[in-house]
Amino acid sequence: EFIVLVEQDSKNVVFNCSCRDVIGWTSGLMTIKIFYERGECILLSAMESCADDIREIVQRLELVTRGCETAEMTLRRNGLGQLGFHVNFEGIVADVEPFGYAWKAGLRQGSRLVEICKVAVATLTHEQMIDLLRTSVAVKVVIIQPHEDGSPRRGCSELYRIPMVEYKVG
């Protein structure tokens, strides 16, 4: 199954991706941001008086994908100025200090950062990601929680492009 967006007048396909590539979404009253593959995203806005469309899209995504609703959190620094977690080059949390501020906020190993301070992680190099986390005064992140077994959510096509990284499940 696929998500396909068709421009109404021209009937041209303007976006498509496999449902197996959807890793999460952020839904509002009139908008939904769908994250796919490595955290790339597309923002959809409902036309006025069509707010039910967003709820219907979410219901369908819940049925046909392995994604989930994103979570937004503000992370605090400890006395040493650290956030209390490590993130790999993919934006996946590799390690969280047990019972630290990040852990208390709900960050877990296997979570995928998709936005840091409103910047899409998919557009950042690992160095830029780390720099943003280290230098931002207030660190707001949008994450996609891992699967129940602790493994990160990945798009299907992503599994074929990158080497798998081992994660501790604990």
Coordinates of C-alpha atoms in Angstrom, one line a residue, residues 1 28 31 48 50 73 81 104 113 115 133 143 148 155-156:
E1 CA 0.0 0.0 0.0
G28 CA -3.0 18.9 14.7
T31 CA -2.5 19.8 9.7
E48 CA -11.3 24.9 5.9
C50 CA -12.4 19.6 6.5
M73 CA 9.7 17.4 24.7
G81 CA 25.5 21.3 31.1
K104 CA 12.5 11.6 33.1
L113 CA 14.9 12.5 16.8
E115 CA 13.3 17.7 14.8
L133 CA 22.1 20.0 20.8
I143 CA 10.8 12.3 18.6
E148 CA 7.8 -1.9 22.1
G155 CA 11.3 3.0 7.0
C156 CA 11.3 -0.3 5.0

